[in-house]
Coordinates of C-alpha atoms in Angstrom, one line a residue:
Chain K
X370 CA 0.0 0.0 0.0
X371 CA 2.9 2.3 1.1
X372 CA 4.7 1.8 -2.7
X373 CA 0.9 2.2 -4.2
X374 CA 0.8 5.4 -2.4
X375 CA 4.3 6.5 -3.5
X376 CA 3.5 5.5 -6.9
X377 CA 0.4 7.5 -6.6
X378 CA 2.1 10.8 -5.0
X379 CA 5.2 10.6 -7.9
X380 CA 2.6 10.5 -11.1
X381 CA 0.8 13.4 -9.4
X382 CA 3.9 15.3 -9.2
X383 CA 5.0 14.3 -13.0
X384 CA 1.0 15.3 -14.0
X385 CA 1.6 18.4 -12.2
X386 CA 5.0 19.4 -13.9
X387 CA 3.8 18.6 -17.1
X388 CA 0.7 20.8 -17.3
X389 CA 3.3 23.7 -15.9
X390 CA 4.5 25.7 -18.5
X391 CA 6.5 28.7 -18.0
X392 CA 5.5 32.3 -18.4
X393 CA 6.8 33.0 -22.0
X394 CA 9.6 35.7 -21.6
X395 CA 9.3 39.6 -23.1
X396 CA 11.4 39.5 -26.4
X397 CA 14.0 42.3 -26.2
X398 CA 14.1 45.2 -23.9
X399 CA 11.1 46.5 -22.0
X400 CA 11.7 50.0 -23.1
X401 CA 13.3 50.0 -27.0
X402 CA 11.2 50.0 -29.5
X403 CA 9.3 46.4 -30.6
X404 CA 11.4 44.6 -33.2
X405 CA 8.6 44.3 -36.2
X406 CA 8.6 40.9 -38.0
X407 CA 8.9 40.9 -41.6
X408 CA 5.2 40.2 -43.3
X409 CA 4.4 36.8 -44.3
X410 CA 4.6 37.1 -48.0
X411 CA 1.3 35.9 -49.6
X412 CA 1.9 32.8 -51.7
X413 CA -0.2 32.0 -55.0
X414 CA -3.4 30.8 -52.8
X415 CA -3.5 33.9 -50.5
X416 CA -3.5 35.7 -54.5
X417 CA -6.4 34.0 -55.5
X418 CA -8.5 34.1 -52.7
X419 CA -7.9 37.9 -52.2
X420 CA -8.9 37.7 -56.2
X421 CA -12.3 35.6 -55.3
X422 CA -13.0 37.7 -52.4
X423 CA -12.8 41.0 -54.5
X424 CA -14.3 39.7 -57.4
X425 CA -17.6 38.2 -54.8
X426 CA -17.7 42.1 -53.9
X427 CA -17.7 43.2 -56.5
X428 CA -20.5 40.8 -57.6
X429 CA -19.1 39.8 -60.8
X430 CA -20.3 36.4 -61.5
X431 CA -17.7 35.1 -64.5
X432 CA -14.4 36.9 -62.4
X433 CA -15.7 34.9 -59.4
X434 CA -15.3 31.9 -61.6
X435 CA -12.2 32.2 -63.1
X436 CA -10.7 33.2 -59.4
X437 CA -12.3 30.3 -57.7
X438 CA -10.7 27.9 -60.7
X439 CA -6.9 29.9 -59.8
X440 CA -7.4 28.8 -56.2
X441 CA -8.2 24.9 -57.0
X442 CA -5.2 25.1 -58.9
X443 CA -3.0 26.9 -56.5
X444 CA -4.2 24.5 -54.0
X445 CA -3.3 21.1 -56.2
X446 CA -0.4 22.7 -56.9
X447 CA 1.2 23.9 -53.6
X448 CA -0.6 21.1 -51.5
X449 CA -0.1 18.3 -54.1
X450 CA -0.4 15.3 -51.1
X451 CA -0.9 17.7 -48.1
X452 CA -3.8 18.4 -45.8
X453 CA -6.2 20.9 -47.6
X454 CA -6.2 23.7 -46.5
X455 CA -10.1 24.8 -46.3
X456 CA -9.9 27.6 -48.7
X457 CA -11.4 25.7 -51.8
X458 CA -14.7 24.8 -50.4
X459 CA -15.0 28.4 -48.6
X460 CA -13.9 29.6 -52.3
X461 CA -16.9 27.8 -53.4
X462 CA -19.0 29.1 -50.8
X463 CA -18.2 32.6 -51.3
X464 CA -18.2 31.9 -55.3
X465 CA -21.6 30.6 -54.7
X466 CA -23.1 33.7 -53.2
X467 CA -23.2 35.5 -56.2
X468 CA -23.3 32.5 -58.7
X469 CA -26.4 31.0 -56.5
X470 CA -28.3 34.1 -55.5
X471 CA -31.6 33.7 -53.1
X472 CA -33.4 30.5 -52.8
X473 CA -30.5 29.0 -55.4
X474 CA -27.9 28.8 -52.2
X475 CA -29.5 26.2 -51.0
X476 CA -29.5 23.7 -53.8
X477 CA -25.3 24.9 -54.1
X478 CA -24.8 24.6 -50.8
X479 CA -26.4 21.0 -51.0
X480 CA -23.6 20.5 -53.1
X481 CA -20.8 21.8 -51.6
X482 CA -21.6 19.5 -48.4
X483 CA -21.0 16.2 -50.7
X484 CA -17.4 17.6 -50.9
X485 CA -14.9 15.8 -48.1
X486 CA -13.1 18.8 -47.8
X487 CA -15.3 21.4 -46.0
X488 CA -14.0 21.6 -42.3
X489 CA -16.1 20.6 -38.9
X490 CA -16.8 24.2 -38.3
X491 CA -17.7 25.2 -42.2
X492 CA -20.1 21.5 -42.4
X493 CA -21.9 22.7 -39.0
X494 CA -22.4 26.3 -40.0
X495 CA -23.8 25.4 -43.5
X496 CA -26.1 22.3 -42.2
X497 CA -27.7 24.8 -39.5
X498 CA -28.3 27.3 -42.6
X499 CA -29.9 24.5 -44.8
X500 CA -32.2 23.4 -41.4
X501 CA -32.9 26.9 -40.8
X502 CA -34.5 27.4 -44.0
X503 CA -38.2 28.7 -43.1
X504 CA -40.2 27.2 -45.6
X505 CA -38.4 23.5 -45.3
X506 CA -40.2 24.0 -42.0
X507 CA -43.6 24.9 -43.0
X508 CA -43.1 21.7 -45.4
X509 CA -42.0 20.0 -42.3
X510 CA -45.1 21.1 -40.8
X511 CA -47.7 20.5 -42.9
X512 CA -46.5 16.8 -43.1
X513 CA -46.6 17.1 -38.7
X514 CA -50.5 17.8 -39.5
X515 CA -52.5 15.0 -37.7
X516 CA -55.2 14.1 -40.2
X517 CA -58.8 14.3 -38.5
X518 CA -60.7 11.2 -37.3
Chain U
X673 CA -1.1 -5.6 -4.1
X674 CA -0.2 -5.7 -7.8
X675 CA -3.9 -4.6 -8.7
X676 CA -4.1 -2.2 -6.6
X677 CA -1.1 -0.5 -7.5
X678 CA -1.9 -0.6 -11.0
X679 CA -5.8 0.7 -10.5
X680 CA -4.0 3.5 -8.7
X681 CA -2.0 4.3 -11.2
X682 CA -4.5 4.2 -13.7
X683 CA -6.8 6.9 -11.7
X684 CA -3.7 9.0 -11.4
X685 CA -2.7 9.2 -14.9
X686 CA -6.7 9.7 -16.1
X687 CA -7.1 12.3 -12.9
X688 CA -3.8 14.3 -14.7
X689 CA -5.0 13.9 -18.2
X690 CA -8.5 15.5 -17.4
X691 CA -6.2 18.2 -15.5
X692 CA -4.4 19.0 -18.9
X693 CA -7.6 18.2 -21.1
X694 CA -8.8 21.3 -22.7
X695 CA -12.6 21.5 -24.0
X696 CA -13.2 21.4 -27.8
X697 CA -15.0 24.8 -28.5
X698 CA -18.3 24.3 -30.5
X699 CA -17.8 24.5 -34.4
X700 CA -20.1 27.6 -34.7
X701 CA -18.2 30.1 -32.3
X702 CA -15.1 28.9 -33.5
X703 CA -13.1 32.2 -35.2
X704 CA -13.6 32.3 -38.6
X705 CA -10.0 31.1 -40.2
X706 CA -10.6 32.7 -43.8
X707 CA -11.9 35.6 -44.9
X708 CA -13.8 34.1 -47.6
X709 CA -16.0 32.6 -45.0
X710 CA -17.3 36.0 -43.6
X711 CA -17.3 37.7 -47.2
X712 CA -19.6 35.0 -48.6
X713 CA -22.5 35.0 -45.8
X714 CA -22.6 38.6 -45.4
X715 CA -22.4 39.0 -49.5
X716 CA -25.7 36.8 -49.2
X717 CA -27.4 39.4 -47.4
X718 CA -25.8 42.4 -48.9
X719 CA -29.2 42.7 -51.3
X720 CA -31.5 42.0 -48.7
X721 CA -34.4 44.6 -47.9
X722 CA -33.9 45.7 -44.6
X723 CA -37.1 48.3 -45.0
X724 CA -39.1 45.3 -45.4
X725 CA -38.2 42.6 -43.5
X726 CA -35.8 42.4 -40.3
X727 CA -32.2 41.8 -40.9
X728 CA -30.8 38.7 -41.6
X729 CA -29.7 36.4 -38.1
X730 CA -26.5 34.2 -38.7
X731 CA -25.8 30.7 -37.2
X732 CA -25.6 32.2 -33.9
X733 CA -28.9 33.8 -33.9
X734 CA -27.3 37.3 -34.5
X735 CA -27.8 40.1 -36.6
X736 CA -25.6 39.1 -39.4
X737 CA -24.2 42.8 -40.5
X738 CA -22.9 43.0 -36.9
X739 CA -21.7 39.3 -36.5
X740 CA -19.5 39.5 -40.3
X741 CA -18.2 43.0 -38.7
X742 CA -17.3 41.6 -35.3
X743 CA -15.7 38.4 -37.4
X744 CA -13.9 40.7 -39.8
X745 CA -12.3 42.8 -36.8
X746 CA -11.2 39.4 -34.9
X747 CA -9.8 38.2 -37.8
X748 CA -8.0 41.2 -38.6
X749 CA -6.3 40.8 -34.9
X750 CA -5.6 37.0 -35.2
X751 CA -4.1 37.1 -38.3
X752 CA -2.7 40.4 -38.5
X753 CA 0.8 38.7 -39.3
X754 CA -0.8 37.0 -41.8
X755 CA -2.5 40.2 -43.5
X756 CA 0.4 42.6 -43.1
X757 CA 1.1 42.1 -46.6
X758 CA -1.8 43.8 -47.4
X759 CA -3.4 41.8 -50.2
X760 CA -6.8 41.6 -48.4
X761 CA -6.9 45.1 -47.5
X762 CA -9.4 46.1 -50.0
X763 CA -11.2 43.6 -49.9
X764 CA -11.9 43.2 -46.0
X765 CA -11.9 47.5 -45.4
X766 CA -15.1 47.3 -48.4
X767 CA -16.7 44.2 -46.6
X768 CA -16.7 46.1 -43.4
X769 CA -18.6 49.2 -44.9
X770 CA -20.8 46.7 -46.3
X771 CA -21.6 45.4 -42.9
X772 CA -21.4 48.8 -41.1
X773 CA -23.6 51.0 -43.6
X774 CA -26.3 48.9 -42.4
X775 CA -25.8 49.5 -38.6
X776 CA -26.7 53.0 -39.0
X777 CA -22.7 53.8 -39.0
X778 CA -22.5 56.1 -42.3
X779 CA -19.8 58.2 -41.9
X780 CA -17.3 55.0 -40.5
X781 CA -18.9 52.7 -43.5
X782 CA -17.8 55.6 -45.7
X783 CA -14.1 55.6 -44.2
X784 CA -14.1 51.8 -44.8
X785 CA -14.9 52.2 -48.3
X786 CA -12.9 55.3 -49.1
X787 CA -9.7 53.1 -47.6
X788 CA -11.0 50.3 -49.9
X789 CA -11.1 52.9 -53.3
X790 CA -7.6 53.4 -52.5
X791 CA -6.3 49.6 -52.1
X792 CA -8.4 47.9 -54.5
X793 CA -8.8 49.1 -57.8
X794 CA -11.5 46.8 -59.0
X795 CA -14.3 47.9 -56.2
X796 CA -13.2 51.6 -56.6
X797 CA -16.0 53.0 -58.7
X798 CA -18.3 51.2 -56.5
X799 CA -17.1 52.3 -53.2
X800 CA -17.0 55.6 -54.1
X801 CA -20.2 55.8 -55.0
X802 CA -21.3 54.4 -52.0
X803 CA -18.9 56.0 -49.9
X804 CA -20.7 59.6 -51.1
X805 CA -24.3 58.4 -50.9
X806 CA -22.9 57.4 -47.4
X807 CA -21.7 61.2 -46.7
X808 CA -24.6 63.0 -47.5
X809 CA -26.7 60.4 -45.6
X810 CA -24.9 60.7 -43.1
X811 CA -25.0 64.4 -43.4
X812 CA -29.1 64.6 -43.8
X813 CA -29.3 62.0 -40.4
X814 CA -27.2 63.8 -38.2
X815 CA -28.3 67.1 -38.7
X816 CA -29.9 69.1 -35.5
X817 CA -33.3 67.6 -34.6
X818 CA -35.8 69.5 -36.4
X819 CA -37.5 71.7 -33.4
X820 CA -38.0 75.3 -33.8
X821 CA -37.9 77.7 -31.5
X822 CA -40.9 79.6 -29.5
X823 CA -42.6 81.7 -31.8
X824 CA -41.7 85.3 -30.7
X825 CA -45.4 87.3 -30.4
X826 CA -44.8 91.4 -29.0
X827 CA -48.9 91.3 -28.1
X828 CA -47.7 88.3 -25.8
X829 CA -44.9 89.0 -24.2
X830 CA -46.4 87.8 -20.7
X831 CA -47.4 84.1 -21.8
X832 CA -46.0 81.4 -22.7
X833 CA -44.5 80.9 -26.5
X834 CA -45.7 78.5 -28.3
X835 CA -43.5 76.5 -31.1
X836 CA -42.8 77.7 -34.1
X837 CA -44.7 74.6 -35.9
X838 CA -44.2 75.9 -39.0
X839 CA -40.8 76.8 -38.6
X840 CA -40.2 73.3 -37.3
X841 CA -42.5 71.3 -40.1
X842 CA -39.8 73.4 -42.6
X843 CA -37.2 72.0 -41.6
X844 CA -38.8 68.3 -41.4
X845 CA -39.8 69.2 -45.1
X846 CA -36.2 70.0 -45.5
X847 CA -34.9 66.7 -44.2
X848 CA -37.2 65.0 -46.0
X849 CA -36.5 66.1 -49.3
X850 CA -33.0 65.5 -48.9
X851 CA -33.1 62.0 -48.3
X852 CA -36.1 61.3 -51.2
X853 CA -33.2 62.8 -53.1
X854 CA -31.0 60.6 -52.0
X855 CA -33.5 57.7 -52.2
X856 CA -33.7 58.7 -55.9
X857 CA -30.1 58.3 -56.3
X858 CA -29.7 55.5 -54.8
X859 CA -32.4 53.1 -57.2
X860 CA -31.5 50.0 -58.0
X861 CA -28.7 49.1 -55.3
X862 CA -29.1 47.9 -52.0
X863 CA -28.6 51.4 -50.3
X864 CA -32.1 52.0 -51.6
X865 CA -33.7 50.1 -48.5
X866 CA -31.0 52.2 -46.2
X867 CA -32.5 55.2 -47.1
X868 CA -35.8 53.9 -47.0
X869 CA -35.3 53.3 -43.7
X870 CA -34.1 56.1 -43.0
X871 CA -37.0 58.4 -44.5
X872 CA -39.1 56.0 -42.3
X873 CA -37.4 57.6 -38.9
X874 CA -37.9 60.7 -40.1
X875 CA -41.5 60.4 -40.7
X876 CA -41.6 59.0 -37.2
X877 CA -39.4 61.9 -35.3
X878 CA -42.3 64.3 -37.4
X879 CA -45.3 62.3 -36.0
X880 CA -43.8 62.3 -32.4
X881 CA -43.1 65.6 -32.7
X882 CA -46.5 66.5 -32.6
X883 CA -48.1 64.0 -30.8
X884 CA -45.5 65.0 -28.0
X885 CA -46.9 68.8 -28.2
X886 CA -50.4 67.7 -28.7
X887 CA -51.7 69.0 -25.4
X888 CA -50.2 72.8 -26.0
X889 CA -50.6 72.9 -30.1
X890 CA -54.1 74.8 -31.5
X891 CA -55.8 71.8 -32.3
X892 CA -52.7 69.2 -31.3
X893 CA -54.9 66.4 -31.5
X894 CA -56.5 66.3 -34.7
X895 CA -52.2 67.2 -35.7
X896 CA -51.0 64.3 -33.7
X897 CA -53.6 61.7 -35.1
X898 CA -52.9 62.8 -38.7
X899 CA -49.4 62.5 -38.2
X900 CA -49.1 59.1 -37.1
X901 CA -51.7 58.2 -39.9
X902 CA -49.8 59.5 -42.6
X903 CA -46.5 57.6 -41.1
X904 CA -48.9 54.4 -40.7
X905 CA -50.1 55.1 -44.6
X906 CA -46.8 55.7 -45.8
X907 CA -44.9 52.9 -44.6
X908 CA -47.4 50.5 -44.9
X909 CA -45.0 48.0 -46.6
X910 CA -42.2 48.2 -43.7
X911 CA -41.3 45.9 -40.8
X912 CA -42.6 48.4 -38.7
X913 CA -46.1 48.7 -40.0
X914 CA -47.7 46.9 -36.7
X915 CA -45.9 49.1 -34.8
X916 CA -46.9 52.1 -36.6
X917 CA -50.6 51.2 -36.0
X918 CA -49.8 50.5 -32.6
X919 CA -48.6 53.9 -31.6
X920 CA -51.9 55.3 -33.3
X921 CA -54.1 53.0 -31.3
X922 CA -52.1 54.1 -28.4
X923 CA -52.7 57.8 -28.9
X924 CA -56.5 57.4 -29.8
X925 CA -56.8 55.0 -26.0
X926 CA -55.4 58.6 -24.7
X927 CA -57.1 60.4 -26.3
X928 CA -60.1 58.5 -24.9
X929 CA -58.5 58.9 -21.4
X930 CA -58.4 62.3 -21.9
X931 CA -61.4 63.1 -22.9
X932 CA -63.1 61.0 -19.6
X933 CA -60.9 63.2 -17.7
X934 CA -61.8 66.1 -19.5
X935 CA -65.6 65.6 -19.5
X936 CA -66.5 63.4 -16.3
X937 CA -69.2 60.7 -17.6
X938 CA -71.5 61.4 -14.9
X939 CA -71.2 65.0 -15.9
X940 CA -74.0 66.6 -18.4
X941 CA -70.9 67.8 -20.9
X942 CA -70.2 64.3 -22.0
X943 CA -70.8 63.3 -25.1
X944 CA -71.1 59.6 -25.6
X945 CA -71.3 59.8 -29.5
X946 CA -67.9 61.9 -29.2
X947 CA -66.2 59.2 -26.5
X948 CA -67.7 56.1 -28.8
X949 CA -65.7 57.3 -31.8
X950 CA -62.8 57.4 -29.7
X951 CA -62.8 54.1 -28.8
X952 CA -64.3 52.7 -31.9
X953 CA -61.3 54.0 -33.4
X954 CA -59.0 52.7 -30.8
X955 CA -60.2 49.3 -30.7
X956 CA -60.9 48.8 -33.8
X957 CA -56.9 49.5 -34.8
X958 CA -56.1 47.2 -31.9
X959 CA -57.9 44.5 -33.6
X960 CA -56.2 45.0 -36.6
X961 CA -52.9 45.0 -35.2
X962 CA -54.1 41.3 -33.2
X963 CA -55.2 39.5 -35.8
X964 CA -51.8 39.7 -37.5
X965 CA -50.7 36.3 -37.5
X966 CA -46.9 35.8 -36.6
X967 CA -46.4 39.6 -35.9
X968 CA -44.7 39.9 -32.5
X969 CA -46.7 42.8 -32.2
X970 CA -50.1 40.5 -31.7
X971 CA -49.9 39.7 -28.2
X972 CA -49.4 43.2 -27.2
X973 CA -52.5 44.4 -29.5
X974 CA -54.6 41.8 -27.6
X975 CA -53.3 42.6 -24.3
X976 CA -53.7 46.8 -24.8
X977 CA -57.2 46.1 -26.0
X978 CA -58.2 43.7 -23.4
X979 CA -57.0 46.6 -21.0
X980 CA -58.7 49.6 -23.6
X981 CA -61.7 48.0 -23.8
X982 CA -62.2 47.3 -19.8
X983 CA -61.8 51.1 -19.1
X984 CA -64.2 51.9 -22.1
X985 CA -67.1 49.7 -20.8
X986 CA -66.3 50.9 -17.1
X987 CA -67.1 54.8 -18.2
X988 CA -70.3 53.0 -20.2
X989 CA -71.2 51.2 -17.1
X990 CA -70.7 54.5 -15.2
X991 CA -72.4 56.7 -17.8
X992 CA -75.3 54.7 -18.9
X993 CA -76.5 52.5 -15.6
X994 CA -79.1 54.3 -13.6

């Protein structure tokens, strides 16, 4: 019982000094000026989505296109085998708001769900949207309707 | 002893795991990692008529302008590394007026666009425009409130002034033609239902005007009650409509009150015909306003003329029974 006990009181400690990490220390002096890092330089995909998300602004349809088709291929080509990085289906989602205006979302966002891409987060968002859809409901209703005796 | 030291050992190590375990946050208030994200729900309800209907409520059940705004700002903090390059510049300072031209924030909506003329050639034109329909609504809305001041009368220099109405109805007039102007100029685009809204406050801030000055205008209540019937007329077609009605079933139920206080019911000046208008009126603009199904306004129409109609038939009771 004693070495139990021991055991017990040593993986406590260990538990202990591994959740302890310490206090991250200031960079440089507390009173000279903050060393500025250089900007991350935008690669080919940060390009085309900047283009998509100008050209969904700007509400033209066939420049949303063309930038959403520069961002699939920026993606296959600087993430050949990597992990994707979520931009293409958002692409497509923003793409979609002026490509799919209205009722059309829906059906396009239908779609875009199929994809195995589209992150936790994105998948949740998008399948409260499609369930919050008010007429769906009133469908959903109607069919509720208990039918008289 | 074996098992025991090794069931300890277990509950130690779980105990310390839970310690360092840190709770996964729920998908849908997770920050928004891109951009793109924000841009394309608030792009979804940058056409949407605001005059009309109520704005837009995202995922999490808030108003959507102010939930892509609050996004856009976080993300410009977590990933300020990230967008110190300024490639998105344009693009997130034009999404931002988007958002904040319909909060009722003109003149910073018009900052956010003039910064996105300046970084992003392509939405130039358009943010300029808006960015100047912006300015001068912004201009017409913040203008001093519309009261006149006490009409100066040498016969009268003992008694109280009374407003300058007319003054005061000029410079409503004034306002108001501004922003049809601008409503004019704005056809076609989305900023159309901003100014419509817009015109729709203004219309109101006339009515209460009056109704507030009612008791001390020549003839302030025939004034008030045309007011708010002319807002209720006007803006028939706006979210607001019930709400319109119900202010003018509110002032005629005063009116009513006033009147009984006016003209005691057990008193030979009352006038029954004069007090049954009253609350025809009154009730029967309640019972409009309750039989609108799904308006929120409903159940306080029913309850105000539950509570109208029970003082109405006590003065009845009191006026009629023997």
């Amino acid at each position: 019982v004693r070495r139990a006990a021991a055991a017990v009181a040593a993986l406590w400690a260990l538990g202990g000094i591994a959740c302890a990490t310490p206090a991250a220390l200031p960079e440089g002096s507390p009173i000279a000026a903050p060393a500025h890092r250089a900007a991350i330089v935008p690669d080919e995909l940060d390009r085309a989505a900047a283009d998509l998300a100008v050209a969904v602004l700007a509400v033209d349809r066939d420049a949303a296109s063309t930038a959403l088709d520069a961002l699939e291929g920026a993606e296959r080509e600087l993430r050949p085998d990597g992990p994707a990085t979520g931009l293409v289906p958002a692409g497509i989602e923003a793409a979609d708001a002026v490509r799919c205006p209205g009722r059309a979302g829906l059906g396009c966002t239908v779609l875009l769900l199929e994809r195995d891409d589209v992150d936790a987060a994105a998948r949740a968002r998008l399948e409260r949207w499609l369930a919050d859809d008010p007429l769906a409901l009133a469908q959903t209703r109607l069919g509720e309707r208990v039918s008289p005796p | 002893m074996n098992a025991l030291f090794s069931r300890a050992t277990c509950a130690a190590l779980a105990a310390g795991l839970l310690a360092c375990a840190t709770t996964e946050i729920d998908p849908r208030y997770r920050p928004s990692a891109s951009a793109l994200e924000i841009i394309a729900v608030l792009e979804r309800h940058v056409p949407d008529d605001t005059y009309r209907f109520e704005p837009a409520r995202d995922f999490t059940d808030r108003n959507v302008y102010r939930s892509s705004l609050l996004r856009l700002e976080n993300l410009e903090q977590l990933h300020a590394d990230a967008l110190r390059a300024g490639h998105l510049d344009g693009a997130i300072a034009f999404a931002k007026a988007r958002a904040l031209e319909r909060l009722r924030a003109y003149d910073l909506a018009a900052d956010a666009y003039h910064l996105a003329a300046e970084r992003e050639q392509t939405l130039r034109e358009e943010a300029l425009r808006s960015a100047d329909l912006l300015d001068a609504l912004h201009d017409a809305v913040t203008a001093p409130t519309p009261l006149a001041t006490a009409r100066k009368s040498p016969e009268r220099t003992d008694e109280l002034a009374l407003p300058d109405v007319d003054a005061a109805l000029a410079r409503f007039e004034q306002r108001a033609a501004k922003l049809e102007e601008l409503a004019h100029a704005a056809e076609g685009t989305h900023h159309a239902y901003v100014i419509a809204e817009e015109i729709e406050r203004a219309d109101l801030e006339r009515a209460r005007y009056f109704t507030r000055l009612r008791d001390v205008l020549p003839e302030g209540d025939v004034r008030a009650v045309s007011e708010l019937e002319r807002v209720a007329l006007r803006h028939g077609d706006s979210k607001r409509a019930a709400r319109h009605l119900l202010a003018l079933a509110d002032l005629y139920a005063d009116l009513s009150i006033d009147y009984v206080e006016d003209h005691p019911p057990e008193g030979l000046l009352f006038d029954p015909g004069a007090f049954r208008d009253l609350v025809d009126s009154g009730s029967r603009i309640y019972e409009m306003v309750a039989s609108r199904d799904g308006a929120p306004e409903k159940i306080e129409a029913a309850r105000r003329l539950e509570a109208f109609l029970a003082f109405a038939l006590s003065v009845d009771r009191d006026r009629f029974t023997p």
